[in-house]
Short mmCIF file of C-alpha atoms in Angstrom, two decimals:
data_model
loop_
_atom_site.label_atom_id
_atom_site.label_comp_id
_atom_site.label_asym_id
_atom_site.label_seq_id
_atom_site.Cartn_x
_atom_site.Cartn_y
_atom_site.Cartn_z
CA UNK A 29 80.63 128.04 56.48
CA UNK A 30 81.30 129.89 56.32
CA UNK A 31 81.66 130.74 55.77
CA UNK A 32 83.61 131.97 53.36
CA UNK A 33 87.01 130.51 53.03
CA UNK A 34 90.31 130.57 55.13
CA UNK A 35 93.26 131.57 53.82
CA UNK A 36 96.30 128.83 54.92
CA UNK A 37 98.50 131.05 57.34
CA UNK A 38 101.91 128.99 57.76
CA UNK A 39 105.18 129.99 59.61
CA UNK A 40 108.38 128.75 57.65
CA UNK A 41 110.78 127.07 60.27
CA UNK A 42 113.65 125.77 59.01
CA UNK A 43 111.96 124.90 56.22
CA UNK A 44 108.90 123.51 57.64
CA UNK A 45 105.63 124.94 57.27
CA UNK A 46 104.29 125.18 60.71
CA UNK A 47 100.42 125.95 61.48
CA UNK A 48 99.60 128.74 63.68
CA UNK A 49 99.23 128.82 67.44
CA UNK A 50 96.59 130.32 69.90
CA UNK A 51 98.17 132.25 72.71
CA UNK A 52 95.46 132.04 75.53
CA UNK A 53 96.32 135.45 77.17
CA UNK A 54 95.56 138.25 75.42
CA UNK A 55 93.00 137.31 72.58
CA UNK A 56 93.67 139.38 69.75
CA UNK A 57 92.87 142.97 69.95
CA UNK A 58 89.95 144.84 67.70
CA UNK A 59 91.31 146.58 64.13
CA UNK A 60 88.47 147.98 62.25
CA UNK A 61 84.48 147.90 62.34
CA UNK A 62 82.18 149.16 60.20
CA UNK A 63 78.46 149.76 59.60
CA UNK A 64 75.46 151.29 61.11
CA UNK A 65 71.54 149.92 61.38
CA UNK A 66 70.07 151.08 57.75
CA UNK A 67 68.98 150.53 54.24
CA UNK A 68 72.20 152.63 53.03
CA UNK A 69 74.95 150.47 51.15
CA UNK A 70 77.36 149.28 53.84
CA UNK A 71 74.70 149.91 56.33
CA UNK A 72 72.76 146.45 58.03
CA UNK A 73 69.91 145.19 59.77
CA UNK A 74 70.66 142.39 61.43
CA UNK A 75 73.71 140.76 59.56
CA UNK A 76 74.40 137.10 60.11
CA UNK A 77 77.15 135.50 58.27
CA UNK A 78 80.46 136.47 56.57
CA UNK A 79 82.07 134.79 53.85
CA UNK A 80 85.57 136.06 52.40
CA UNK A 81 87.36 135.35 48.11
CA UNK A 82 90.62 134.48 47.67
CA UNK A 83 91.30 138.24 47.21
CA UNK A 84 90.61 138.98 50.89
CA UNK A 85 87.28 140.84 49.71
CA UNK A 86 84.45 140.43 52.42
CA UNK A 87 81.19 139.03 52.04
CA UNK A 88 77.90 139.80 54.37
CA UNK A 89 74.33 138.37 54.22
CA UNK A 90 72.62 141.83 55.07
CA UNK A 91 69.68 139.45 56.99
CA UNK A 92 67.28 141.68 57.72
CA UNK A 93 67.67 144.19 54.71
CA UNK A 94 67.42 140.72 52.14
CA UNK A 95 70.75 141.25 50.31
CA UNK A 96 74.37 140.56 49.78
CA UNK A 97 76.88 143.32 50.80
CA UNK A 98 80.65 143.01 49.16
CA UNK A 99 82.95 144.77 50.48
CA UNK A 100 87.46 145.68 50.59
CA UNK A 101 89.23 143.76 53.28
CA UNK A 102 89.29 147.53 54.98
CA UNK A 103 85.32 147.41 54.44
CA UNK A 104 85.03 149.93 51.41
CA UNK A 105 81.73 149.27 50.04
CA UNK A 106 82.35 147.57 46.41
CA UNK A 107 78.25 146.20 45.49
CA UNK A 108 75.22 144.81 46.62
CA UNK A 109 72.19 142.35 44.90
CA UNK A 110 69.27 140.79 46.04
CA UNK A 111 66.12 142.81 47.17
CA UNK A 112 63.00 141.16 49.24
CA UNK A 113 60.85 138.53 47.48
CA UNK A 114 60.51 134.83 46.13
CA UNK A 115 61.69 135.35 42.94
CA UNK A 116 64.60 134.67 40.57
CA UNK A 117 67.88 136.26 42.50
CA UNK A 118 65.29 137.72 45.20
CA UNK A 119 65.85 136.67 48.63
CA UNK A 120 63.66 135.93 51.88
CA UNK A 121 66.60 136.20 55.15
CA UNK A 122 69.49 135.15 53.76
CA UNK A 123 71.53 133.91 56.59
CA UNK A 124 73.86 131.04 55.47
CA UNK A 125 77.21 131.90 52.39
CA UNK A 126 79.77 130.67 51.69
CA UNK A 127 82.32 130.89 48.24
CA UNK A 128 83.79 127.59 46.58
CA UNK A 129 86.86 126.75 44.80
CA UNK A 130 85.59 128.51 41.63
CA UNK A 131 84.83 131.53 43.38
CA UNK A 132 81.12 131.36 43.09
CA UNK A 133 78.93 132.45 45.71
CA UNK A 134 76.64 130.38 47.61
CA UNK A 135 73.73 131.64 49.84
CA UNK A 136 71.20 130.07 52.31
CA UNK A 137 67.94 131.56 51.12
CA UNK A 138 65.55 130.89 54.70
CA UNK A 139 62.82 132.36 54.08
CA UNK A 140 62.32 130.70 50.47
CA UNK A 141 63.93 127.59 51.45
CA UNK A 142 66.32 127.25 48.65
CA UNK A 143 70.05 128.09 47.94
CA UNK A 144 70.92 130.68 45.60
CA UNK A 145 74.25 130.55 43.64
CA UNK A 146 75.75 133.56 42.23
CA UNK A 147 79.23 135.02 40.92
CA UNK A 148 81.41 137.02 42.52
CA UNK A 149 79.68 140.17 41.03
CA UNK A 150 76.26 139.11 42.11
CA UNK A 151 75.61 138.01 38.63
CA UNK A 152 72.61 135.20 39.42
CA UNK A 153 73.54 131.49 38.06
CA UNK A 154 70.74 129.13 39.46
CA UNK A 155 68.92 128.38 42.30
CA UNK A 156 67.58 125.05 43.78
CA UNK A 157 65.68 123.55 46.75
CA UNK A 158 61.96 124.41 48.35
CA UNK A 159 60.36 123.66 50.48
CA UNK A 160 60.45 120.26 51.61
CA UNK A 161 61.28 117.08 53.32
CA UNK A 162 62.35 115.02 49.98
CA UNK A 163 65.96 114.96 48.75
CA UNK A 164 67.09 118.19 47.85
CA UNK A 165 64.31 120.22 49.17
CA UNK A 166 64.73 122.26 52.56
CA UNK A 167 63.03 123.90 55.33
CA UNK A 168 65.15 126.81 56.69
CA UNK A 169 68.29 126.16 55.61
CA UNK A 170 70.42 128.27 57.32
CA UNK A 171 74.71 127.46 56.32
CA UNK A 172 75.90 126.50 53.34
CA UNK A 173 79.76 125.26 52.73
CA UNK A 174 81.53 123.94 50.13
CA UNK A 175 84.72 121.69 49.38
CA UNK A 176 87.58 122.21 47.73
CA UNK A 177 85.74 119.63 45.47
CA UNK A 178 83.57 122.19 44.72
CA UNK A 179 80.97 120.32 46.96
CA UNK A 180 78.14 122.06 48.93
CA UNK A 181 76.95 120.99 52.27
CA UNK A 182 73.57 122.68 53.50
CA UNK A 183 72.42 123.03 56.77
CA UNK A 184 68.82 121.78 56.58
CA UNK A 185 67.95 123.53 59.75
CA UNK A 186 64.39 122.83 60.39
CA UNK A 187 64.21 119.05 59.01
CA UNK A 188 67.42 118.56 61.47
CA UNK A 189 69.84 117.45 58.60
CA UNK A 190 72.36 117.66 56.38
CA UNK A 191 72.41 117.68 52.40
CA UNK A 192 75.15 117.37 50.17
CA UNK A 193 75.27 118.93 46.70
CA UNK A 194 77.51 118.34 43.62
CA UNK A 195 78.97 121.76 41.90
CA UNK A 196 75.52 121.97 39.80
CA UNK A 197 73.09 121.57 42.73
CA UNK A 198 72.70 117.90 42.00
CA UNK A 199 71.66 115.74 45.31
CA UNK A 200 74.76 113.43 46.64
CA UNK A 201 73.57 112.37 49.72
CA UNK A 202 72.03 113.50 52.99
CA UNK A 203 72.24 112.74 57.02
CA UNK A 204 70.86 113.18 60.42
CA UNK A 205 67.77 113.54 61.82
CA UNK A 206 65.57 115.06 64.68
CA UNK A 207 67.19 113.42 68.27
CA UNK A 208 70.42 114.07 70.71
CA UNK A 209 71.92 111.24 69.57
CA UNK A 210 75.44 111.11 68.15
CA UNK A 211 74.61 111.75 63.98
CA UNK A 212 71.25 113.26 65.36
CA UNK A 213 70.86 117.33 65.27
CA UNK A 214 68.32 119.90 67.02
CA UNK A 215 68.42 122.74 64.44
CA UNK A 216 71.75 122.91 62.98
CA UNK A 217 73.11 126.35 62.11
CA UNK A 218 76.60 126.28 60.86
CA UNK A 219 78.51 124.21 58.96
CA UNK A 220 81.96 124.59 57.69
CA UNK A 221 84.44 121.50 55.92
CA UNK A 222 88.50 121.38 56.38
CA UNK A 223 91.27 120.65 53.83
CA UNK A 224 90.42 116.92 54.44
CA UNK A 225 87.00 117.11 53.92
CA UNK A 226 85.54 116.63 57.86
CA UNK A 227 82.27 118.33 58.16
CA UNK A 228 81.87 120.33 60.96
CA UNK A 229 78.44 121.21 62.20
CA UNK A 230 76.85 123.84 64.43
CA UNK A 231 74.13 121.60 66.20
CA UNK A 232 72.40 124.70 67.83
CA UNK A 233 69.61 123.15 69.49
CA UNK A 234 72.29 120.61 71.19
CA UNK A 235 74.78 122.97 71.91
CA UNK A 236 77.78 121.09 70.48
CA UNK A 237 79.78 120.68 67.51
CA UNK A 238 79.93 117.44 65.46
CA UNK A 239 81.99 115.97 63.02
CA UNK A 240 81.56 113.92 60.06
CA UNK A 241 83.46 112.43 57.08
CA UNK A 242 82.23 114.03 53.72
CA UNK A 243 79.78 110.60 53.09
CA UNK A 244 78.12 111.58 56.40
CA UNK A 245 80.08 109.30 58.71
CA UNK A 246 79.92 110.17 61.75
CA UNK A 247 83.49 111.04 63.43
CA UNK A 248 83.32 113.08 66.94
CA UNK A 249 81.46 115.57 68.48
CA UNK A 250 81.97 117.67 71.36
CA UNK A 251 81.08 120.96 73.98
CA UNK A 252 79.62 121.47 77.07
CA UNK A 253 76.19 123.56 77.62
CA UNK A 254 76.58 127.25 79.11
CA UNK A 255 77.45 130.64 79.05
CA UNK A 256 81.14 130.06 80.35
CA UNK A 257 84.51 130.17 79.05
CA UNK A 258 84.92 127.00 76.86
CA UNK A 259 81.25 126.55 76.76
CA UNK A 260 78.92 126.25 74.03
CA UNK A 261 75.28 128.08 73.96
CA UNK A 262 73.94 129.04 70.56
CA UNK A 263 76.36 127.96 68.18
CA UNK A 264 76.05 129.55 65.21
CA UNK A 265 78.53 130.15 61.61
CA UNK A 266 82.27 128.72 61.92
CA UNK A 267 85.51 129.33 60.42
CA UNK A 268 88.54 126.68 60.65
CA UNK A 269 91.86 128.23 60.87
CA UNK A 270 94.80 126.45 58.95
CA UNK A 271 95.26 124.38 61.66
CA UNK A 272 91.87 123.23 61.59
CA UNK A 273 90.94 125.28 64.83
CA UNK A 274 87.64 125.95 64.87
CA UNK A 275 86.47 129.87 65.32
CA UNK A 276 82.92 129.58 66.50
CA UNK A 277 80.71 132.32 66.22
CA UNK A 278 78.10 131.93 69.31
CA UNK A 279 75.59 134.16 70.32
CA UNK A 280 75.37 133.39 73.38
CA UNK A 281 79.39 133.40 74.25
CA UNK A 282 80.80 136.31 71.67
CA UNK A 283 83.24 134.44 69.31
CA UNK A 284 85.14 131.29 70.83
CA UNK A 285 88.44 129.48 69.35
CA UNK A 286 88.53 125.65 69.88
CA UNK A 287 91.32 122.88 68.96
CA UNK A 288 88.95 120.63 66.51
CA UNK A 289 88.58 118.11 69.03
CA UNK A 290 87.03 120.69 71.44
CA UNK A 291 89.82 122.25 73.70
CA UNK A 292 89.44 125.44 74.30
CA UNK A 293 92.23 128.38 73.11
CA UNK A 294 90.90 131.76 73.19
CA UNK A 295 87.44 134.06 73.23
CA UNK A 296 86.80 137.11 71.73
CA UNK A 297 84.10 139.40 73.00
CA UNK A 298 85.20 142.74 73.12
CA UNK A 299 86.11 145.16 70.53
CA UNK A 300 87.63 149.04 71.73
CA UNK A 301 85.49 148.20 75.13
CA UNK A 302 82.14 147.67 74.04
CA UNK A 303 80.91 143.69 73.95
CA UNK A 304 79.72 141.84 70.64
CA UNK A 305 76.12 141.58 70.78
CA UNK A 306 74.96 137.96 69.30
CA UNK A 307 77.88 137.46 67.08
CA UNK A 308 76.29 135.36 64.45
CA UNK A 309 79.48 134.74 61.87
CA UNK A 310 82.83 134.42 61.36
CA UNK A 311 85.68 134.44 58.56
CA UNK A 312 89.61 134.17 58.84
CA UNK A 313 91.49 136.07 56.02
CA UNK A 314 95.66 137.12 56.08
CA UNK A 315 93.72 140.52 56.80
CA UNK A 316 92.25 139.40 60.16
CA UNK A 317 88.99 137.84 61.94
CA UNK A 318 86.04 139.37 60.64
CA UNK A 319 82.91 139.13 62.77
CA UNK A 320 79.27 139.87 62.09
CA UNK A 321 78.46 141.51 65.15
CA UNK A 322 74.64 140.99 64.59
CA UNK A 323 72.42 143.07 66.63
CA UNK A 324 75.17 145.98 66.76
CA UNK A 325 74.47 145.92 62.86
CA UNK A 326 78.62 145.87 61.96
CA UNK A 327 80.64 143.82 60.99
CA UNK A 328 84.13 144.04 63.40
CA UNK A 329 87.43 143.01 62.29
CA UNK A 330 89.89 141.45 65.05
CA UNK A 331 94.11 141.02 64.36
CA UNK A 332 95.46 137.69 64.02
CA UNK A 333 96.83 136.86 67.33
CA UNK A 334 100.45 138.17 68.08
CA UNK A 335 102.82 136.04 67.45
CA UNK A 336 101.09 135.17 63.69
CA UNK A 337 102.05 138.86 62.56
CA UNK A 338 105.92 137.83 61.33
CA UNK A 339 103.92 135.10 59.41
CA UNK A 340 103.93 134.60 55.96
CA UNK A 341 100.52 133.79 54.09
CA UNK A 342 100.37 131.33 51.52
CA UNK A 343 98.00 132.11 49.26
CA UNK A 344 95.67 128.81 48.78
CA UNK A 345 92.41 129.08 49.41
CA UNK A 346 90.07 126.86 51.31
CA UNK A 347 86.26 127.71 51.46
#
């Protein structure tokens, strides 16, 4: 989802909890990056996706280096698992994470087409999938999400689909298949689920965003193709905010802030004057927007826009 989780950022008026608003003009301005191209802790190669715990600790699938990176909200390096291979708690290009109710971690193994579940301290707790078209079998799965069910959605990239899994990796059900059609997917990438349990997904290949009730009902979708404002390109991870705006990481179009039935708010691409470079996730914390700014190798940290910084955070968390 991932990523990661949102934390519910509410303004009390009068006594009514009010969800936050997107100012269009300016987006919010850069706060912190960190991290370099290297095999160093809190160095990267290639990062993809960010996932964030209810304690505002930060999350990375180090792609390219085949690990998990967990770092402070201020991105102090805490720990790191997960080394190249096909084993137990070995990894092949992670890409997709994302952290459930529980606070158990949840990775998108590619490479060994499988998801790997782990704690919080990278303690490995199972592991299921392969390579596959049966249920409960993948090929490329690159997002994972979960409910606050405890629920986890995978996005079965390559056999254009989507699986649902109960808390213990169990099969539930499954969707989609190769086509344009509405319920039909071209690669999806992302996936993320709000408070009510829509599925949003990242239909890369079809440049647009669809939504689906938890059973796989199909709801809405929506974006247009291009490299514009507003537009869509290479959708990739996806955050909701507590509003249920949707923060779309796109590679294509730096980092992009929709209404969740695809009206466009706000774009970030910029950080201290220097562009994003095929942003590839996103997470929303009390702390900030964090953004894996792939092929820089960082991960960059934006501020919440300006008028949320009087706002009060109320600390539920939704993953």
């Amino acid at each position: 989802m991932g990523h990661g989780r949102r934390i519910l950022i509410l303004l009390a008026v009068s006594g009514v909890l009010v969800p936050p608003t997107w100012p269009r003009d300016p987006p919010p301005a850069c706060a912190l990056e960190w991290g370099d191209s290297g095999l160093a802790a809190g160095h990267f190669l290639t990062p993809q996706r960010v996932a964030a715990d209810r304690d505002g600790n930060i999350y990375v699938t180090d792609t390219g280096n085949s690990r998990i990176q967990k770092f402070t909200a201020n991105g102090a390096f805490l720990r790191q698992w997960g080394e190249r291979g096909a084993e137990r708690a070995q990894f092949n290009a992670p890409i997709g994470i994302a952290i459930d109710i529980f606070g158990d971690v949840y990775v998108a193994d590619v490479g060994n087409h499988r998801v790997q579940k782990w704690s919080s301290n990278g303690d490995f707790l199972q592991s299921w999938g392969g390579l596959g078209t049966q249920e409960g079998r993948f090929h490329g799965p690159m997002d994972v999400a979960a409910d606050l069910d405890g629920n986890t959605y995978v996005a079965d990239t390559f056999n254009h689909r989507v699986q649902k899994f109960g808390r213990d990796g169990r099969f539930v059900t499954q969707w989609g298949s190769a086509g344009a059609g509405a319920g039909q997917f071209f690669h999806p990438s992302g996936i993320t689920v709000d408070r009510a349990g829509r599925v949003y997904v990242a239909d890369h290949g079809n440049a647009r965003i669809q939504v689906f009730a938890g059973a796989g009902d199909f709801l809405s979708s929506w974006g247009q193709r291009g490299r514009g404002e507003g537009q869509i390109d290479a959708p990739g991870g996806m955050t909701l905010d507590a509003a249920d705006n949707v923060i779309i990481a796109d590679s294509s179009n730096g980092v992009q802030v929709f209404t969740n039935n695809g009206l466009f708010l706000n774009r970030l691409e910029i950080c201290e004057g220097r562009p994003l470079f095929a942003p590839q996730g996103v997470v929303i914390t009390a702390a900030g927007i964090y953004v894996v700014d792939s092929k820089n190798h960082r991960v960059t940290r934006f501020g919440l826009p300006a008028d949320l910084t009087t706002w009060g955070v109320e600390k539920e968390v939704y993953r």
